[in-house]
Coordinates of C-alpha atoms in Angstrom, one line a residue:
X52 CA -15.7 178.7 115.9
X53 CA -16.3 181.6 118.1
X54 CA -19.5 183.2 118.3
X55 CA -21.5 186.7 119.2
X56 CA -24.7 187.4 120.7
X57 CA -26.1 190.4 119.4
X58 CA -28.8 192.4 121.0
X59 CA -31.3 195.2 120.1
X60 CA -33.6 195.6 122.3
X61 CA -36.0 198.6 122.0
X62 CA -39.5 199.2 123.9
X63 CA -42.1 197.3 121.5
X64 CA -39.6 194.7 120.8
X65 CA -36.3 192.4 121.7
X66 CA -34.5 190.8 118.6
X67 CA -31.2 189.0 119.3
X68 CA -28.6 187.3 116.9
X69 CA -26.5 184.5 116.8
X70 CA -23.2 185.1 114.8
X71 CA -20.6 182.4 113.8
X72 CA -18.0 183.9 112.0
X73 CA -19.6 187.3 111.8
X74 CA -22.6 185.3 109.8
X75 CA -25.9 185.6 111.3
X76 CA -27.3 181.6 111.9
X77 CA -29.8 181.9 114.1
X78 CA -32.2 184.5 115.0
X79 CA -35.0 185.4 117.6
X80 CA -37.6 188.3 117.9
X81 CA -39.9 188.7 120.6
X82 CA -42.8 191.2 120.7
X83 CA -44.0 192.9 123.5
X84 CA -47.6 192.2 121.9
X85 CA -47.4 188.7 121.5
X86 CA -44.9 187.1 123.7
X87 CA -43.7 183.6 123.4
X88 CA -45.7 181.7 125.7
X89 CA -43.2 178.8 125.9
X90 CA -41.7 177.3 129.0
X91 CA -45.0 179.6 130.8
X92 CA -46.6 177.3 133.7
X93 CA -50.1 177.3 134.6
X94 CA -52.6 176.2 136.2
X95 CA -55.9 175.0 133.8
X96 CA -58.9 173.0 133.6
X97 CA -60.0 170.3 131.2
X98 CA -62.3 171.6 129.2
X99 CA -63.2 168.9 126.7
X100 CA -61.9 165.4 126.0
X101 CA -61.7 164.1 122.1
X102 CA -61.8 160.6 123.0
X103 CA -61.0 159.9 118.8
X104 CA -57.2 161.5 119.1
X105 CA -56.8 161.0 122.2
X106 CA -56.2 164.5 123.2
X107 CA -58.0 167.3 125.5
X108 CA -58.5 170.9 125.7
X109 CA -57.1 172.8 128.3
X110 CA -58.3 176.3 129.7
X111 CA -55.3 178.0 130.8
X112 CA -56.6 181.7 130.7
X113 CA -55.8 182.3 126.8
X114 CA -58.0 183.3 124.0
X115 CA -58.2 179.6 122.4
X116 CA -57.8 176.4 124.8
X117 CA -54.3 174.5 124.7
X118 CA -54.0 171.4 123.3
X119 CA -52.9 168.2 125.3
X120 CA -51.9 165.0 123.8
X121 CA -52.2 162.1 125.9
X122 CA -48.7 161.0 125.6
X123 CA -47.8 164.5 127.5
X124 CA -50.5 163.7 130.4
X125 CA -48.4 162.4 133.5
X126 CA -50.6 160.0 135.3
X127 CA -50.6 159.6 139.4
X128 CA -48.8 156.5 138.6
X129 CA -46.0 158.0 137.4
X130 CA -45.7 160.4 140.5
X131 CA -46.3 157.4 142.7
X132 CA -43.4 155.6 141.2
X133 CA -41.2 157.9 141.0
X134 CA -41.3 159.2 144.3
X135 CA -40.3 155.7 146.0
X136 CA -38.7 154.3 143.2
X137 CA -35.1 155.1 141.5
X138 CA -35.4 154.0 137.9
X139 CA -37.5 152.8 135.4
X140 CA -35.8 149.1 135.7
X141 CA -37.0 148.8 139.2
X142 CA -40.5 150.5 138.1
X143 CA -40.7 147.4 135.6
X144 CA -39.7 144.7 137.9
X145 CA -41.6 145.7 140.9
X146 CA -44.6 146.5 139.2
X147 CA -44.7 145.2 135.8
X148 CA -48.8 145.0 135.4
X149 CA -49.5 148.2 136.6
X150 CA -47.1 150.0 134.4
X151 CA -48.5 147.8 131.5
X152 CA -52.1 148.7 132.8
X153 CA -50.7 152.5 132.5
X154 CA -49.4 152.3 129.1
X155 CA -52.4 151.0 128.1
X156 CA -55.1 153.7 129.4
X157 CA -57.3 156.3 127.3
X158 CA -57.4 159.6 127.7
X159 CA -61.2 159.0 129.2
X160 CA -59.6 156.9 132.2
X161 CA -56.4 159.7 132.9
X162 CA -58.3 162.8 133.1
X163 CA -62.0 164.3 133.6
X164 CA -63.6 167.2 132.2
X165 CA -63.6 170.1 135.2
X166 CA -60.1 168.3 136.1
X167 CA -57.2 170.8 137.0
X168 CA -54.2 169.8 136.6
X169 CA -51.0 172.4 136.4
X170 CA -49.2 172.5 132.6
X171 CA -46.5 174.3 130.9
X172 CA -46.5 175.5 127.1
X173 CA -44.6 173.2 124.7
X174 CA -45.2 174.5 121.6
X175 CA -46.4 178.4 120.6
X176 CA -50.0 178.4 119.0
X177 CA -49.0 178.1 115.5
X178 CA -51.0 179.4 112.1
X179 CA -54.5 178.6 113.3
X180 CA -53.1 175.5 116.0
X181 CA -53.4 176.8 119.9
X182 CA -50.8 176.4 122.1
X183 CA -49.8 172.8 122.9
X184 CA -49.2 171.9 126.7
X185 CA -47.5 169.1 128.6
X186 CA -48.2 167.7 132.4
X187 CA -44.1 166.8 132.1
X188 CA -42.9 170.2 133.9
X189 CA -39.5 171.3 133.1
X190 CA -37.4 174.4 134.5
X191 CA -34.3 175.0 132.8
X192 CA -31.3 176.7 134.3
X193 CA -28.0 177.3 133.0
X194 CA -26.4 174.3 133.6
X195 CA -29.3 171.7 134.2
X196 CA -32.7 171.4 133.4
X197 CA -34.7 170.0 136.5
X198 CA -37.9 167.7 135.9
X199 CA -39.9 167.7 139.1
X200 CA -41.3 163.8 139.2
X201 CA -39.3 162.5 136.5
X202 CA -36.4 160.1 137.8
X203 CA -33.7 160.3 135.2
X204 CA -30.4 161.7 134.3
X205 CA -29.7 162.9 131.0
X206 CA -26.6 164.5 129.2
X207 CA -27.0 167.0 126.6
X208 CA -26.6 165.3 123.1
X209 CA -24.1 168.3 122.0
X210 CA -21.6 167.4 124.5
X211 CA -19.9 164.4 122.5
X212 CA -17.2 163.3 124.5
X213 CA -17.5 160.1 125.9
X214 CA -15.2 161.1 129.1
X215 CA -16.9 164.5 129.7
X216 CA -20.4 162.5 129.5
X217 CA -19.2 160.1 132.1
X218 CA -18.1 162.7 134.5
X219 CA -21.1 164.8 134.1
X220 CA -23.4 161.9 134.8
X221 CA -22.0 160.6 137.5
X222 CA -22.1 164.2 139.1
X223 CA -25.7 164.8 138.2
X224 CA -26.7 161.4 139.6
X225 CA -25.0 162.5 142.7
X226 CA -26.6 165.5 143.3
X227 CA -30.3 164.5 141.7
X228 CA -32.6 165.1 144.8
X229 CA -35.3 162.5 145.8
X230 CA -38.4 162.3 143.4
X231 CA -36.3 164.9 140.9
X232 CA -34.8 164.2 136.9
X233 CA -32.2 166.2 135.8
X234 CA -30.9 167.1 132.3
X235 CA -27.5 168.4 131.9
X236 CA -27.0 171.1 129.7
X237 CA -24.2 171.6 127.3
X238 CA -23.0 174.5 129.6
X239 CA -21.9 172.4 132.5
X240 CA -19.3 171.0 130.2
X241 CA -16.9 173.7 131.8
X242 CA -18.9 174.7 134.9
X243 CA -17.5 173.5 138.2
X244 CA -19.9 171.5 140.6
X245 CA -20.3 174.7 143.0
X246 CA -21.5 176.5 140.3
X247 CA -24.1 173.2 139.1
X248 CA -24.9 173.1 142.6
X249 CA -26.2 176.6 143.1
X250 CA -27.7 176.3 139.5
X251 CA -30.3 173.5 141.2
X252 CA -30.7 175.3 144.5
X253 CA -32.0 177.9 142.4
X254 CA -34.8 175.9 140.6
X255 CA -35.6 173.8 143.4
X256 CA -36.5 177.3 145.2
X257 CA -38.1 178.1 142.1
X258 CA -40.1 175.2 142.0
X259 CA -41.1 175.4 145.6
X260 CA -42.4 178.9 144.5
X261 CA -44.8 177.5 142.1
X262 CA -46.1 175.1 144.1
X263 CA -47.0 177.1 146.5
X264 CA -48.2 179.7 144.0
X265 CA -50.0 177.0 142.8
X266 CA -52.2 176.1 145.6
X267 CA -53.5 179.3 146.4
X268 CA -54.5 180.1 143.0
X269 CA -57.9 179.0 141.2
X270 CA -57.7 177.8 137.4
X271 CA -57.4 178.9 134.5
X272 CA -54.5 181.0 135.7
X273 CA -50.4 181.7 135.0
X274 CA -48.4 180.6 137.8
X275 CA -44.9 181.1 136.5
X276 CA -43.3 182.7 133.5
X277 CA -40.1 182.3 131.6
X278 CA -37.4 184.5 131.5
X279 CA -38.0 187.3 128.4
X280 CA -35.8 186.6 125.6
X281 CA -33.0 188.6 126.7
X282 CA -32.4 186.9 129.9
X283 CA -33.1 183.7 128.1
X284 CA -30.3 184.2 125.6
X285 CA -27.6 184.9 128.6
X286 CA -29.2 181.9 129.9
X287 CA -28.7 179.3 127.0
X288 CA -26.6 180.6 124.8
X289 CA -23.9 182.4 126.9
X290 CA -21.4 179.3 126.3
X291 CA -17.8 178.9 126.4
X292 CA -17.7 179.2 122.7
X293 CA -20.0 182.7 122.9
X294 CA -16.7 185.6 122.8
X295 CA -19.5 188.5 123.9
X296 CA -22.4 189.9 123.9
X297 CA -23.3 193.0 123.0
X298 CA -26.7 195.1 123.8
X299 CA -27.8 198.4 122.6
X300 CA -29.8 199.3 125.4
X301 CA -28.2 201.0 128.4
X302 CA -31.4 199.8 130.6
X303 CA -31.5 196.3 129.0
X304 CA -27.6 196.1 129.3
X305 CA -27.7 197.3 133.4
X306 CA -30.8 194.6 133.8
X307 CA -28.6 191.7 132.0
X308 CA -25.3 193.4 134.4
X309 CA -27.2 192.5 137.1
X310 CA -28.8 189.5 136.3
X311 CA -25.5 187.9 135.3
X312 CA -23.8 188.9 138.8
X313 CA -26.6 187.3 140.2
X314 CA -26.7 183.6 138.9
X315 CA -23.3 183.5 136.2
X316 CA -20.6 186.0 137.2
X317 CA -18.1 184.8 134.9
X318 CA -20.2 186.0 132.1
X319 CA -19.7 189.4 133.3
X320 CA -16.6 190.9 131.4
X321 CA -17.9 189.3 128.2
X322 CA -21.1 191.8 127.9
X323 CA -20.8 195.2 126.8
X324 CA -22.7 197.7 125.7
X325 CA -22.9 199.2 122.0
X326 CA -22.5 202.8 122.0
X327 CA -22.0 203.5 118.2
X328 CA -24.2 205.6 116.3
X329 CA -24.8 203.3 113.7
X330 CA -28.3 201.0 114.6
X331 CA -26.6 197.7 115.9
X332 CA -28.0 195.2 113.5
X333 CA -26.9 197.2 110.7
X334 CA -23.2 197.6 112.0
X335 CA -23.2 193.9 111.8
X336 CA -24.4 193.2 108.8
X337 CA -27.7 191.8 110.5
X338 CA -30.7 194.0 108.5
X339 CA -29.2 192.6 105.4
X340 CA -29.3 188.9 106.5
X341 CA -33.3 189.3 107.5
X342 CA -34.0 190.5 104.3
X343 CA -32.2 188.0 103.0
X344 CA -34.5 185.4 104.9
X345 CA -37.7 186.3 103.8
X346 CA -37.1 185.9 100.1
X347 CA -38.2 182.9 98.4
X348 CA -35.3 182.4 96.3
X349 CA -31.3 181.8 97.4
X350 CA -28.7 182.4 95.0
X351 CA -25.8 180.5 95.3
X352 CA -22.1 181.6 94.9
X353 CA -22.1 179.2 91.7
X354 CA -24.7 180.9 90.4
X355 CA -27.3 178.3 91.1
X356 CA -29.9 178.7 93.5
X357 CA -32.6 177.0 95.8
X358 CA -35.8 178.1 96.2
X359 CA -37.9 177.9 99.5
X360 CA -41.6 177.8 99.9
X361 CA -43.6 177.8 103.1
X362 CA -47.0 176.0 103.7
X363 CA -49.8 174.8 106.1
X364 CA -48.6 171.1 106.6
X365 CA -44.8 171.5 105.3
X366 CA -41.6 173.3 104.0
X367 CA -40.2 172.2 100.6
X368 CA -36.8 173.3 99.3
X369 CA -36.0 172.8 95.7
X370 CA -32.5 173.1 94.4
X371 CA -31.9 174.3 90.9
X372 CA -28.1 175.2 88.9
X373 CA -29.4 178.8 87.4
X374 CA -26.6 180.0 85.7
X375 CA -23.9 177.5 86.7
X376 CA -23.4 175.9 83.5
X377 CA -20.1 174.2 85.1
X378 CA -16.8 173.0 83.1
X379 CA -16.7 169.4 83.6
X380 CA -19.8 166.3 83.1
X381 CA -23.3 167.2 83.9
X382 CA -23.0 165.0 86.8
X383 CA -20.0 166.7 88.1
X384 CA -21.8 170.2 87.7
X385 CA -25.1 168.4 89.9
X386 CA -22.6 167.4 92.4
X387 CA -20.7 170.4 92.8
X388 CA -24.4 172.7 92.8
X389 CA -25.6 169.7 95.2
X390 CA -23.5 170.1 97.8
X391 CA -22.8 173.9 97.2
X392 CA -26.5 173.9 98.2
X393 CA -26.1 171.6 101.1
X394 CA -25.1 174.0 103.5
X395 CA -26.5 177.3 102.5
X396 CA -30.1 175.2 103.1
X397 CA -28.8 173.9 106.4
X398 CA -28.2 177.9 107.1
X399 CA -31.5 179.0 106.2
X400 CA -33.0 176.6 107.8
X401 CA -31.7 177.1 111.0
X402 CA -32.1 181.1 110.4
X403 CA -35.6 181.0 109.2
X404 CA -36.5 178.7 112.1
X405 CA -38.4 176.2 110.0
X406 CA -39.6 173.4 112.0
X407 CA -42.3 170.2 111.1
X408 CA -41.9 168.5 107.7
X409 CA -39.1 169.7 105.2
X410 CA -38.9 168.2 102.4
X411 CA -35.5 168.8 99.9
X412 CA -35.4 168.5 96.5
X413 CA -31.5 168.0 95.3
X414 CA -31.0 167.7 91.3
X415 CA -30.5 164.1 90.9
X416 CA -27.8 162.8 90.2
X417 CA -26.9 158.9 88.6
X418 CA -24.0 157.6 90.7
X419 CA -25.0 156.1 94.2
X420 CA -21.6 157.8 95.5
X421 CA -22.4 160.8 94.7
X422 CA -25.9 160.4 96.3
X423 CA -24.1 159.4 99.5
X424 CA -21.7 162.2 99.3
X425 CA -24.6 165.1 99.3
X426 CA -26.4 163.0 102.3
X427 CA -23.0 162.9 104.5
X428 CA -22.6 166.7 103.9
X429 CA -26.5 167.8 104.8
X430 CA -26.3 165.6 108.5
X431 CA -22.6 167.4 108.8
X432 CA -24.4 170.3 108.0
X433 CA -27.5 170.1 110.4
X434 CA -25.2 168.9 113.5
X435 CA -24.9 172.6 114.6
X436 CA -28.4 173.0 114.7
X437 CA -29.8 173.4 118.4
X438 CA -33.4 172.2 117.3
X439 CA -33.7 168.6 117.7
X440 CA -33.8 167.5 114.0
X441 CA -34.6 163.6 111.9
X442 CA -32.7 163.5 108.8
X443 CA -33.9 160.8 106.6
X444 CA -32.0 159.3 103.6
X445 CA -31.4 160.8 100.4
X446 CA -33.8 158.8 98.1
X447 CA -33.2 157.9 94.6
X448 CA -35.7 160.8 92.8
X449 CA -32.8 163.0 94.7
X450 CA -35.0 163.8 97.8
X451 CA -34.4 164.4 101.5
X452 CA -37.0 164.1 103.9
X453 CA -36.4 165.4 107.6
X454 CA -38.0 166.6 110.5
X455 CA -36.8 169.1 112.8
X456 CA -39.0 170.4 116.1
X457 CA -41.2 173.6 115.5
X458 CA -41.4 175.3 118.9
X459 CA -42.0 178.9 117.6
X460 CA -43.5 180.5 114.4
X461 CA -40.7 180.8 111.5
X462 CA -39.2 183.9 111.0
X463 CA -41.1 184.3 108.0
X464 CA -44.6 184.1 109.8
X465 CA -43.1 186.3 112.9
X466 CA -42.4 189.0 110.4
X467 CA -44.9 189.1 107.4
X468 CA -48.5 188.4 107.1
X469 CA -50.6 186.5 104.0
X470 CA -50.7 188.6 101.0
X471 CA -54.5 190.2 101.2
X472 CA -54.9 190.3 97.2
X473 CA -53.5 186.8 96.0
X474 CA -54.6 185.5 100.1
X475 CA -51.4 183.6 100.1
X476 CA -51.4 181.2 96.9
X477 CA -48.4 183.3 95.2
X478 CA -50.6 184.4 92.5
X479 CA -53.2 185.8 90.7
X480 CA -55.8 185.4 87.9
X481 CA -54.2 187.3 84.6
X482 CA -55.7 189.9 83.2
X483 CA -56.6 188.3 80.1
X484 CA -57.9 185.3 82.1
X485 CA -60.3 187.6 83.9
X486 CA -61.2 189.2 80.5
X487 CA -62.0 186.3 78.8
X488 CA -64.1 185.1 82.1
X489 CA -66.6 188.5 81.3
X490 CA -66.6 187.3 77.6
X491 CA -68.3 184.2 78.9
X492 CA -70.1 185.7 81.6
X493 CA -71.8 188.0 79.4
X494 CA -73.2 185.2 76.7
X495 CA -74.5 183.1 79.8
X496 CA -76.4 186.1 80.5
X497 CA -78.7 186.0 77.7
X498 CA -79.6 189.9 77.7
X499 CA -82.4 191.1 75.7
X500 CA -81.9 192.7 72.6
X501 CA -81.0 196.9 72.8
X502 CA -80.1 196.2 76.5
X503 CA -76.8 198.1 77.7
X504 CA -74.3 196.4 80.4
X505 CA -71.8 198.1 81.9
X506 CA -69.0 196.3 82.9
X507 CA -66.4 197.4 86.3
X508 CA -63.4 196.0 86.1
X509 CA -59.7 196.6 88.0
X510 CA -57.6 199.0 85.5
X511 CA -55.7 196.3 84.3
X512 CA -58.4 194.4 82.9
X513 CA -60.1 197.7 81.6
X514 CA -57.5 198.4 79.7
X515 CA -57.3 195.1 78.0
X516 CA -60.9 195.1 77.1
X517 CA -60.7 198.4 76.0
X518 CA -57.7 197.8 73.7
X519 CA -55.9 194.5 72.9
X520 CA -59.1 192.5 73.8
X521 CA -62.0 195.2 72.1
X522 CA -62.6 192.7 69.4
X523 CA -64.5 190.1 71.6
X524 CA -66.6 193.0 73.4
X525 CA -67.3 193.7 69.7
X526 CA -68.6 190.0 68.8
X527 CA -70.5 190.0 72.4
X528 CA -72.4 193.9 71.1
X529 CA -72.5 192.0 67.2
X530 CA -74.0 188.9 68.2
X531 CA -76.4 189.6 71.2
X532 CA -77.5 193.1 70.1
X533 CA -76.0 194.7 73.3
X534 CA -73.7 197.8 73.9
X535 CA -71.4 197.5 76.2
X536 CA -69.4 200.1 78.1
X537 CA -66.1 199.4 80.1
X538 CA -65.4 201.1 83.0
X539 CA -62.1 200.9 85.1
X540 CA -62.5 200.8 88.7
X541 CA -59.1 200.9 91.1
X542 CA -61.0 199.7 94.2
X543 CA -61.5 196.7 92.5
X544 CA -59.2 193.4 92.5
X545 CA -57.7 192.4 90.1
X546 CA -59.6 188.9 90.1
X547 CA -63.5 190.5 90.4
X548 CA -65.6 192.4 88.3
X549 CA -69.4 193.9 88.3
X550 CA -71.8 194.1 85.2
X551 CA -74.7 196.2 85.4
X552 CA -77.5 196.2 83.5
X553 CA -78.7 199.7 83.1

């Protein structure tokens, strides 16, 4: 299926679109406040070690420290192997208790506080979580990734022919300098090895750059950043199967011009520039398709639905038949909702960027068969997904478990904020629930007789007590020999309320 990148790209911010089929399936925005700090390199100082997980803190310049999980520390070791030695076998054979003595050190024995120690940004701070950072340095191109200390050759797991992985290997382990990994990127699939070649003479410039930057620098400081989004969308997804792309911006278009004469000239006669009246993202349909992504409920062309909802620790997706009443069994009609569902959630999820835990409720249905028939469809589904994804088996209750990598905030967090009146739990106290709270709190009270309290409460409320409810301020005045006088007050929320004694 052919694709189109579509770019609008105005002076506070950058948002480009993925389009399969004319349907948007992906989607990045990038603030100029706010930046994605992923694939940024620098150089930082330990700050604090937390021997119990096993993790530091980093100082890398930022408001709140990184995070660094021992797993992503490289240890001298490592560089000492790697540098003499070809692969892990030989690492193993040659030196079989000191890589044991490796894998078994704490965090305590592999770094120091005051330690600096060049990282790069894994993972976006997140909700309240600071960025996370890795030792393992990675600078991707357009055809290969290059991994400066890491000695191994990798193929990209999208590029599924056997032959074509063979060839590509074989290449890369050819031209792999000395003490260097390299990763192969779906790109090269049709790239010819001039063009690979001058792909890695370009990082290992780059990296010689930053090493050099590097050394004359003190920490905490940045001493390379990514490409912005723009030039990282030519970069990764300007593949065979990408028809054009297509920018708004006459400046942005001349800057990606150039930048694609530069390192990928074939790319060239497959960017243009929109020059319609219409704003870009509407003339494709795009506007429509965010909106879309920020509600929490789907319909479905059956007229079922899923609904999606968003926390702290997880996503969970629940699948429900609505109005599709069906014309066959019950189990039939599960079935056909089931899998109906399958890929619209496989398209949201990849447009909404969720990432961590999601968890997917199908309805359930009674025949193993049909169990196995929803499962095949969602991992068909997911395989066009770029993020690196762990689908787990549909379970009897009708549930899928996955995981898929969280990199970035969701688009849902990128472009809202918490609710400030229900402070992001969905809802609030009723009216009549708050109401009936005052009833109570005026009893525990205990006002002297001939006292007046005057109660402030949102309109809402007011009205209740005024009206529908004036019968139990009536018992309250009856009983305790009070007055009472209700007054509404719109600055207040819904939930709260004042009573004054006067």
């Amino acid at each position: 299926m052919t694709s189109e990148l579509v770019i609008n790209a105005t002076r506070e911010e950058s948002r480009v679109a993925l389009l399969e089929g004319g349907q948007v399936v992906e989607l990045y925005i990038e603030r100029k406040r706010g930046a994605s700090l992923v694939g940024n390199i620098y150089k930082g100082k330990i700050i604090k070690i937390l021997p119990g997980m096993q993790s530091a803190f980093v100082d890398i310049g930022l408001e709140k420290a990184a995070f660094l999980y021992v797993a992503d520390i490289m240890t001298e070791m490592e560089e000492y192997y790697t540098a003499f030695l070809d692969t892990e076998a030989e690492k193993l054979e040659l030196y079989p208790k000191a890589a044991h003595m490796e894998k078994a050190l704490s965090i305590e024995e592999i770094v120091q506080e005051g330690q600096e120690l060049s990282v790069q940004v894994s993972k976006d701070p997140i909700g309240t979580k600071s960025a996370r950072v890795t030792s393992y340095i990675t600078l991707p191109g357009r055809y290969i990734v290059l991994m400066p200390n890491v000695e191994h050759v990798g193929i990209s797991r999208r590029i599924e022919d056997e032959e074509s992985r063979a060839r590509l290997k074989a290449m890369a382990t050819e031209i792999k300098p000395k003490g260097f990994g390299l990763i192969v990127r779906t790109a090269s699939e049709d790239a010819t090895i001039d063009e690979i070649k001058k792909d890695l003479e370009f990082l290992m410039l780059l990296w010689d750059n930053i090493q050099k930057k590097k050394e004359k620098m003190s920490a905490p400081c940045l001493i390379y950043s990514d490409l912005d989004l723009v030039f990282r969308s030519v970069r990764d997804f300007m593949g065979q199967d990408v028809e054009r792309l297509v920018i708004d911006s006459p400046e942005e278009y001349e800057r990606v011009k150039e930048f694609a004469g530069n390192y990928f000239p074939r790319l060239l006669d497959r960017i243009e520039l929109y020059e319609g009246r219409e704003p870009i993202f509407d003339a494709f349909g795009i506007e429509l398709d965010i909106s879309r992504a920020l509600g929490r409920r789907v319909w479905l062309k059956s007229g079922g639905y899923i609904v999606i909802d968003q926390t702290e620790a997880m996503t969970v997706i629940d699948v429900n038949t609505g109005k599709f009443v069906g014309k066959e069994s019950l189990e039939d009609t599960i079935l056909k909702t089931n899998l109906e569902a399958v890929k619209e959630i496989a398209y949201q999820i990849r447009l909404r960027n969720l990432g961590g835990i999601i968890i997917i409720d199908f309805i359930d249905m009674e025949k193993l068969e049909n169990r196995e028939k929803v499962f095949s469809a969602f991992v068909d589904a997911m395989k066009k997904d770029r993020a690196k994804n762990t689908i787990y088996n549909l379970s009897e209750l009708g549930i899928i478990q996955m995981t898929r990598k969280r990199v970035r905030e969701s688009l849902g967090r990128v472009l809202c904020e918490q609710c400030p009146y229900c402070e992001g739990k969905g809802f609030v106290k009723s009216a009549r629930t708050v109401a009936y709270e005052i009833f109570r709190k005026l009893k525990k009270m205990n006002l002297p007789h001939n006292t007046t309290a005057m109660i402030k409460a949102n309109p809402a409320v007011a009205d209740l007590l005024s009206d529908e409810e004036r019968h139990g301020i009536e018992d309250v005045e009856n009983i305790y020999g009070i007055k009472v006088i209700v007054k509404e007050d719109v600055n207040l929320h819904q939930e709260n309320y004042e009573i004054t004694v006067l």
